[in-house]
Structures are given as structure tokens and as C-alpha cells.
Tab-separated table of C-alpha atoms in Angstrom:
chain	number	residue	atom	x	y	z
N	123	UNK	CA	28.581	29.821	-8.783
N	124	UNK	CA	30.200	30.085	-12.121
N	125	UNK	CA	27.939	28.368	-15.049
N	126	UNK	CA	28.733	25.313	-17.720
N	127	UNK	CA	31.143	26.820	-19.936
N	128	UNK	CA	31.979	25.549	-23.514
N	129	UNK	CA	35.426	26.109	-25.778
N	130	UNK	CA	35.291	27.534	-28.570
N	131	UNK	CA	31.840	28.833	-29.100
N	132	UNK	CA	32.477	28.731	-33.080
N	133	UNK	CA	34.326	26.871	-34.950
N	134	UNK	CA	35.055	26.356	-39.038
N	135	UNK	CA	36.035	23.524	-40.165
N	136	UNK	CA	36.452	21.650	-43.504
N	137	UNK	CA	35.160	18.385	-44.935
N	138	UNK	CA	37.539	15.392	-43.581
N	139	UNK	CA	38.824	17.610	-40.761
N	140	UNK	CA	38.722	17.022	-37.249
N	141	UNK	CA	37.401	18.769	-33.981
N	142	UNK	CA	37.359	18.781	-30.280
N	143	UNK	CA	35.285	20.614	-28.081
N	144	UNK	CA	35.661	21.105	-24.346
N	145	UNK	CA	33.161	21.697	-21.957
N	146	UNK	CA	33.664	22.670	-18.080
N	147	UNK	CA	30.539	21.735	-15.780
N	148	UNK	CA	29.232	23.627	-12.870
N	149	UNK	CA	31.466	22.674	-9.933
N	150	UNK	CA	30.413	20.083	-8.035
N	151	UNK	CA	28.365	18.791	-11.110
N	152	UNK	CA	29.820	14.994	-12.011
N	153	UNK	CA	27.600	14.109	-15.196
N	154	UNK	CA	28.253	15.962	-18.364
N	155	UNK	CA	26.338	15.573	-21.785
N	156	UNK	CA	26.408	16.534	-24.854
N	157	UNK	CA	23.627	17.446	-27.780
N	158	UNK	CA	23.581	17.909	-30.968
N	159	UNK	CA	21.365	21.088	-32.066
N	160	UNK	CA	20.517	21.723	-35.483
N	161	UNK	CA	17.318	23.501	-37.158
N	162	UNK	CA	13.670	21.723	-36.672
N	163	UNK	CA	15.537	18.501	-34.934
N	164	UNK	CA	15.538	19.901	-31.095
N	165	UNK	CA	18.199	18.542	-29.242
N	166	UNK	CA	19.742	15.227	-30.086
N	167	UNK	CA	21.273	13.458	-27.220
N	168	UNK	CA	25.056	12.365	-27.958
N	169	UNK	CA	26.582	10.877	-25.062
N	170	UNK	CA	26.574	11.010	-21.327
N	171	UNK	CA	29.400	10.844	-18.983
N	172	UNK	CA	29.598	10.280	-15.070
N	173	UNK	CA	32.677	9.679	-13.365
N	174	UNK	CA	34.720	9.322	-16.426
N	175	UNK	CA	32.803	6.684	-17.697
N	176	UNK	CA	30.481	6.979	-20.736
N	177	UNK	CA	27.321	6.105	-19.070
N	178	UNK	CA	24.233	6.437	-22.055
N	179	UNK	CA	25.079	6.640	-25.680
N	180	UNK	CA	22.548	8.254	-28.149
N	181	UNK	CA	22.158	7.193	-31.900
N	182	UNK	CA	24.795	8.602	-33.456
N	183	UNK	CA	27.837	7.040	-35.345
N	184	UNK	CA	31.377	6.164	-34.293
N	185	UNK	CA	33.071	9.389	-35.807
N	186	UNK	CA	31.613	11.117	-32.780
N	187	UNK	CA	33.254	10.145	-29.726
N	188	UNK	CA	33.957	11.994	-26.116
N	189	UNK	CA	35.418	11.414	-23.097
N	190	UNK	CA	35.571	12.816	-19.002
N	191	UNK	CA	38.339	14.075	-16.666
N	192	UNK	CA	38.788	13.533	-13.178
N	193	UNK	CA	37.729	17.270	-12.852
N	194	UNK	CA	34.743	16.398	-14.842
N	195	UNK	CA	35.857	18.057	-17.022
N	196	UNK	CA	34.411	17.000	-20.880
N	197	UNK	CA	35.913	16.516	-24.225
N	198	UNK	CA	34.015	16.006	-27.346
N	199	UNK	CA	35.476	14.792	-30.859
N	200	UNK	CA	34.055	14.617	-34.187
N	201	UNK	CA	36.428	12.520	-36.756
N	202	UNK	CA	36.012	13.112	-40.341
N	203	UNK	CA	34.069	16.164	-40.292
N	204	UNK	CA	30.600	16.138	-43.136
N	205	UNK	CA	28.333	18.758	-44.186
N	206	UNK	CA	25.741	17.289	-41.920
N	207	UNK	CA	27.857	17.696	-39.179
N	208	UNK	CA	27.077	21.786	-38.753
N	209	UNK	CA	24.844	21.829	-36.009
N	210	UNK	CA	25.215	23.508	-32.154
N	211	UNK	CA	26.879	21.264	-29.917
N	212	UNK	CA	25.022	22.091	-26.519
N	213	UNK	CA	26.853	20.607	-22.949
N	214	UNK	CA	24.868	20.154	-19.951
N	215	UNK	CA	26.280	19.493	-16.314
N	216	UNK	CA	23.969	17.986	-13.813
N	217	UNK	CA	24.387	16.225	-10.064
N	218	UNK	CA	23.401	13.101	-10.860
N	219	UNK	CA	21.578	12.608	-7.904
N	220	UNK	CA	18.991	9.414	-7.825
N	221	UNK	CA	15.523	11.403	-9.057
N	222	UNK	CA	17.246	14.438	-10.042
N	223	UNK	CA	17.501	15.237	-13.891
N	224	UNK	CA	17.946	18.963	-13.917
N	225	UNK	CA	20.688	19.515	-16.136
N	226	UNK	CA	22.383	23.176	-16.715
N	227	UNK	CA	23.529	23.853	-20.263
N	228	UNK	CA	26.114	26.018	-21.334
N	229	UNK	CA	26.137	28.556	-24.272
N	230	UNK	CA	27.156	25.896	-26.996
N	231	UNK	CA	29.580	25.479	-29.875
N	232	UNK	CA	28.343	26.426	-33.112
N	233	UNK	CA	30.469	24.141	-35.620
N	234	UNK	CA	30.238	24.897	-39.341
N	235	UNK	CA	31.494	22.418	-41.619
N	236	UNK	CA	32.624	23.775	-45.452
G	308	UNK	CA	11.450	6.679	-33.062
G	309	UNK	CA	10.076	10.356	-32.021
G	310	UNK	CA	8.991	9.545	-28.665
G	311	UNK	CA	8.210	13.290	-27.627
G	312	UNK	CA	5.961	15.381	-29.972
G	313	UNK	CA	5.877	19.319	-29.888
G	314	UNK	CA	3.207	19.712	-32.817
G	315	UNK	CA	3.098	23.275	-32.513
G	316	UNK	CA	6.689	24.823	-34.240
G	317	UNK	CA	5.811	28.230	-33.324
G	318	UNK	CA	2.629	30.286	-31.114
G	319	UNK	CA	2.153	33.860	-31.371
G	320	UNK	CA	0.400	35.248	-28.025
G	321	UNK	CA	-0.909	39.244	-26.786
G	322	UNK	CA	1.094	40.310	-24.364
G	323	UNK	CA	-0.801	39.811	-20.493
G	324	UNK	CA	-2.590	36.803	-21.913
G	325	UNK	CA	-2.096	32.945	-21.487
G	326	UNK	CA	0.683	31.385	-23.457
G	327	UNK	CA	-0.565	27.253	-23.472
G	328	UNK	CA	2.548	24.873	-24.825
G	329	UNK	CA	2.088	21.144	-25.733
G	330	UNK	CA	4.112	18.047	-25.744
G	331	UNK	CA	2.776	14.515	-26.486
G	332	UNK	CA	4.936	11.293	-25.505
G	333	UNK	CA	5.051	7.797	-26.313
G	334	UNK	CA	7.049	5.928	-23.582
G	335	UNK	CA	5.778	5.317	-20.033
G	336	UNK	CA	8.844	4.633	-18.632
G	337	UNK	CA	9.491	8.661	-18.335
G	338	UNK	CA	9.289	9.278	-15.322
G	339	UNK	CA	10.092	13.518	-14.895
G	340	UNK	CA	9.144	16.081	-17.099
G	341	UNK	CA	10.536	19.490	-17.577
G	342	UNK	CA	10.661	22.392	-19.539
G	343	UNK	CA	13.253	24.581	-21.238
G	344	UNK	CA	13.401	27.868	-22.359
G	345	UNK	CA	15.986	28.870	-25.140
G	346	UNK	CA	16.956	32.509	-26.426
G	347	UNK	CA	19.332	32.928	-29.598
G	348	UNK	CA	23.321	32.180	-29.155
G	349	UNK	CA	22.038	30.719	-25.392
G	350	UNK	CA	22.048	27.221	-24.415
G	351	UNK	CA	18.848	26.101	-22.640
G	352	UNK	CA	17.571	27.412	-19.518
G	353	UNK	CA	15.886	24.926	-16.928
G	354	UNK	CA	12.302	26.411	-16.387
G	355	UNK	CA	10.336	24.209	-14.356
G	356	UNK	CA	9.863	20.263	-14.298
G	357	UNK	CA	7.287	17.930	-12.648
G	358	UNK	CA	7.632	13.881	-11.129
G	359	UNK	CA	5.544	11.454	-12.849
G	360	UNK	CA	3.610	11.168	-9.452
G	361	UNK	CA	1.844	14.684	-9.895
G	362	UNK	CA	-0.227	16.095	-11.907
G	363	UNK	CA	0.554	20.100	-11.625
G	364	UNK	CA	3.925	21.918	-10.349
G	365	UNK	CA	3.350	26.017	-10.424
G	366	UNK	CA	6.299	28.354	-9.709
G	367	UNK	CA	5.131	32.035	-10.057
G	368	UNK	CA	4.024	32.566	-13.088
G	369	UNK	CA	4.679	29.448	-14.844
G	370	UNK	CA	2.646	26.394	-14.307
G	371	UNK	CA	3.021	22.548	-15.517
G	372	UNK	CA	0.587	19.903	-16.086
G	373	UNK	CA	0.558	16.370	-16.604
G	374	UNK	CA	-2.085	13.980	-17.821
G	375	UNK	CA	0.057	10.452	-17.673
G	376	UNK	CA	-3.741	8.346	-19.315
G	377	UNK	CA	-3.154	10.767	-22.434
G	378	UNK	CA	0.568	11.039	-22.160
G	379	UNK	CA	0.469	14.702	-22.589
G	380	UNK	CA	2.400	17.490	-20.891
G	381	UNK	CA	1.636	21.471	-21.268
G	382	UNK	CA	3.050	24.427	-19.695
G	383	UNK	CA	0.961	27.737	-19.307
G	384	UNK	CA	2.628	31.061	-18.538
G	385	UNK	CA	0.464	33.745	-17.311
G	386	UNK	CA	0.262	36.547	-17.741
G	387	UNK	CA	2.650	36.561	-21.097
G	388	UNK	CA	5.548	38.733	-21.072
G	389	UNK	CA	7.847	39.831	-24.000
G	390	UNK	CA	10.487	38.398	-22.116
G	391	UNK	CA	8.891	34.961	-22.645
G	392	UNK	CA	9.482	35.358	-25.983
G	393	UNK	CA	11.824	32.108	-26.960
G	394	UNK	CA	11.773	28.324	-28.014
G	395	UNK	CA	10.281	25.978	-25.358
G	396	UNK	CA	11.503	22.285	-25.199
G	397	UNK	CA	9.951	19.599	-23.115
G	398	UNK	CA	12.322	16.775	-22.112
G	399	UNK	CA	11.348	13.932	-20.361
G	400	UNK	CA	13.684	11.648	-18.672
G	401	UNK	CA	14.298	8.171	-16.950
G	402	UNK	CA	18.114	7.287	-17.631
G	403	UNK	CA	19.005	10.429	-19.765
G	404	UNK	CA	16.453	13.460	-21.128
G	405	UNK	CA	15.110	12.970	-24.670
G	406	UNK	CA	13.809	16.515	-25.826
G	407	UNK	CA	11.156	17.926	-28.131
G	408	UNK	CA	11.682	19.558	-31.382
G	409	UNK	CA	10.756	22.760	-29.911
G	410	UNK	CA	8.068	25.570	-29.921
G	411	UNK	CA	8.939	28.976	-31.114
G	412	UNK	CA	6.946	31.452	-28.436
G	413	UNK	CA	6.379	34.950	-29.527
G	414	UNK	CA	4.471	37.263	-27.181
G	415	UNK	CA	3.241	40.045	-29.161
G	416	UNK	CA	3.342	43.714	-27.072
């Protein structure tokens, strides 16, 4: 069974800019989420979808936004690109079975913002 | 809020002995723990995990305990192999994982 892949895995960007990632779950997998990885912070929980629906949100402002296919299938956007904004951008499929929180990650994005 | 605590940013173990990771939390609502295992340019790899209703979960060489009074989680790998050499989260979930900050494992040969 083919893992969670993630498009691109780098990316350059500059101040003000835009970006979308994608992410592809493991088939069969209907929750996706995304983290934000950057040095001595472990991973940061973004957002959560299931069933195209944003189900948990993490602590993180507006400018970073996502959304679900029907394939599950996941996008992720960051508006107005900062500095702070470099980081790994990890996806994760999992079932999303009642008392099951494995989750499966994929290789990650690694966004650097100049 | 830091609701999981990994206090130890890296451990340096011999090779064939007992690697011993820590994690502290703060909420008692988690109610399943697991661990991670990272290498460079990977994403995380699911290791092992354990339900709030046990206290130990072994698979091979890897083994997980949980002491809910002292809200404290470890994982011991034994015997230590280079291979184990990577960054170990702990997550601990109810409606979505929160993760540690990380422990930076080096086995040394």
C-alpha cells in the first residue's frame, strides 16, 4: 500500500508570497492533518480534516488555511508568506476509527521563506 | 500551554545497552500515548503507542510504560542499535495528537 505523499517537498518562497501544498493520504485513510515542524518546537498541530470538513483547528493564525477533497485528498495554504513561516510542513493520514489515533506521516514540505 | 514535556533534547547511549526516553504531561483527558521515531528529510514513523487503561505495551524490542498518578510516559529500547539512532516524539491524544518537542537519540557503536 502506497504511503502519505506530499507536493513539493521544497519550496522557496518570498516575503508576501503565497503557497499551497498538497498532500495525498494512504488510501482508504479519511482524516488528514497537517504540522508545522520547525527547530526545538516538535510538531505543531495546524488543522485536521475528515470528510472534507475541518474538524480540530490548532493555534495558529488566519493566513494559514487548508481544505479536503472528496478523495481525501488535502490542500494546505499559507497567505502572506513571513520569515517565521520556514518550517517543515509534515501531513499525516489516519482511519479515524473511534480509539484509533495512529496517524502515518508523509516525507514533508520543507518551505523556506526569503 | 506545553502540555507534553520531553526534558531531555538529546541522549547519547553504547550500542547493546538500554536507551530510556521520557515524556511528562499535564492533561488527563489524554487518553493514548504513542511514540515516534524521526530520521533526517523523513516524516515521522509510528513506533509503538499504549491506551490510557494499561500500564506497559512491548513489541520486540521496544517497550512503553505508563504511570497515569505521575503523568509520565517512557519508552525503553533494548538492546540499542545504531539504527535507533533518531529524534523520538511522544504524542498523546484524545480529539487530535499534541506532540513533544523531541529527543535526539544517538546510539554510540
Amino acid at each position: 500500500k502506497a504511503g502519505v505523499t506530499q507536493t513539493p517537498r521544497y519550496l522557496i518562497k518570498t516575503r508576501g508570497q503565497q503557497v499551497t501544498l498538497s498532500c495525498s493520504p494512504i488510501s482508504g485513510h479519511r482524516s488528514v492533518s497537517w504540522y508545522q515542524q520547525t527547530p526545538g518546537q516538535g510538531l505543531q498541530f495546524l488543522f485536521e480534516y475528515f470528510s472534507e470538513t475541518q474538524r480540530n483547528k490548532g493555534n495558529f493564525p488566519g493566513r494559514f488555511s487548508g481544505r479536503q477533497f472528496s478523495n481525501s485528498r488535502s490542500e494546505m495554504n499559507v497567505s502572506t508568506l513571513e520569515l517565521g513561516d520556514s518550517a517543515l510542513y509534515l501531513c499525516a493520514s489516519s482511519l479515524a476509527l473511534p480509539g484509533y489515533y495512529e496517524q502515518y506521516f508523509g516525507p514533508g514540505t520543507r518551505l523556506t521563506v526569503t | 500551554d506545553q502540555q507534553v514535556k520531553q526534558n531531555s533534547p538529546s541522549l547519547s547511549v553504547q550500542e547493546g545497552r538500554i536507551s530510556i526516553l521520557n515524556c511528562d504531561y499535564t492533561n488527563s483527558m489524554f487518553d493514548y500515548f504513542l511514540w515516534y521515531k524521526k530520521y533526517p528529510a523523513e516524516g515521522p514513523t509510528f513506533l509503538i503507542s499504549i491506551s490510557s487503561i494499561k500500564d506497559k505495551n512491548e513489541d520486540g524490542r521496544f517497550t512503553v510504560f505508563l504511570n497515569k498518578s505521575a503523568k509520565h510516559l517512557s519508552l525503553h529500547i533494548v538492546p540499542s542499535q545504531p539504527g535507533d539512532s533518531a529524534v523520538y516524539f511522544c504524542a498523546f491524544g484524545n480529539e487530535k495528537l499534541t506532540f513533544g518537542t523531541g529527543t535526539r537519540l544517538t546510539i554510540i557503536p
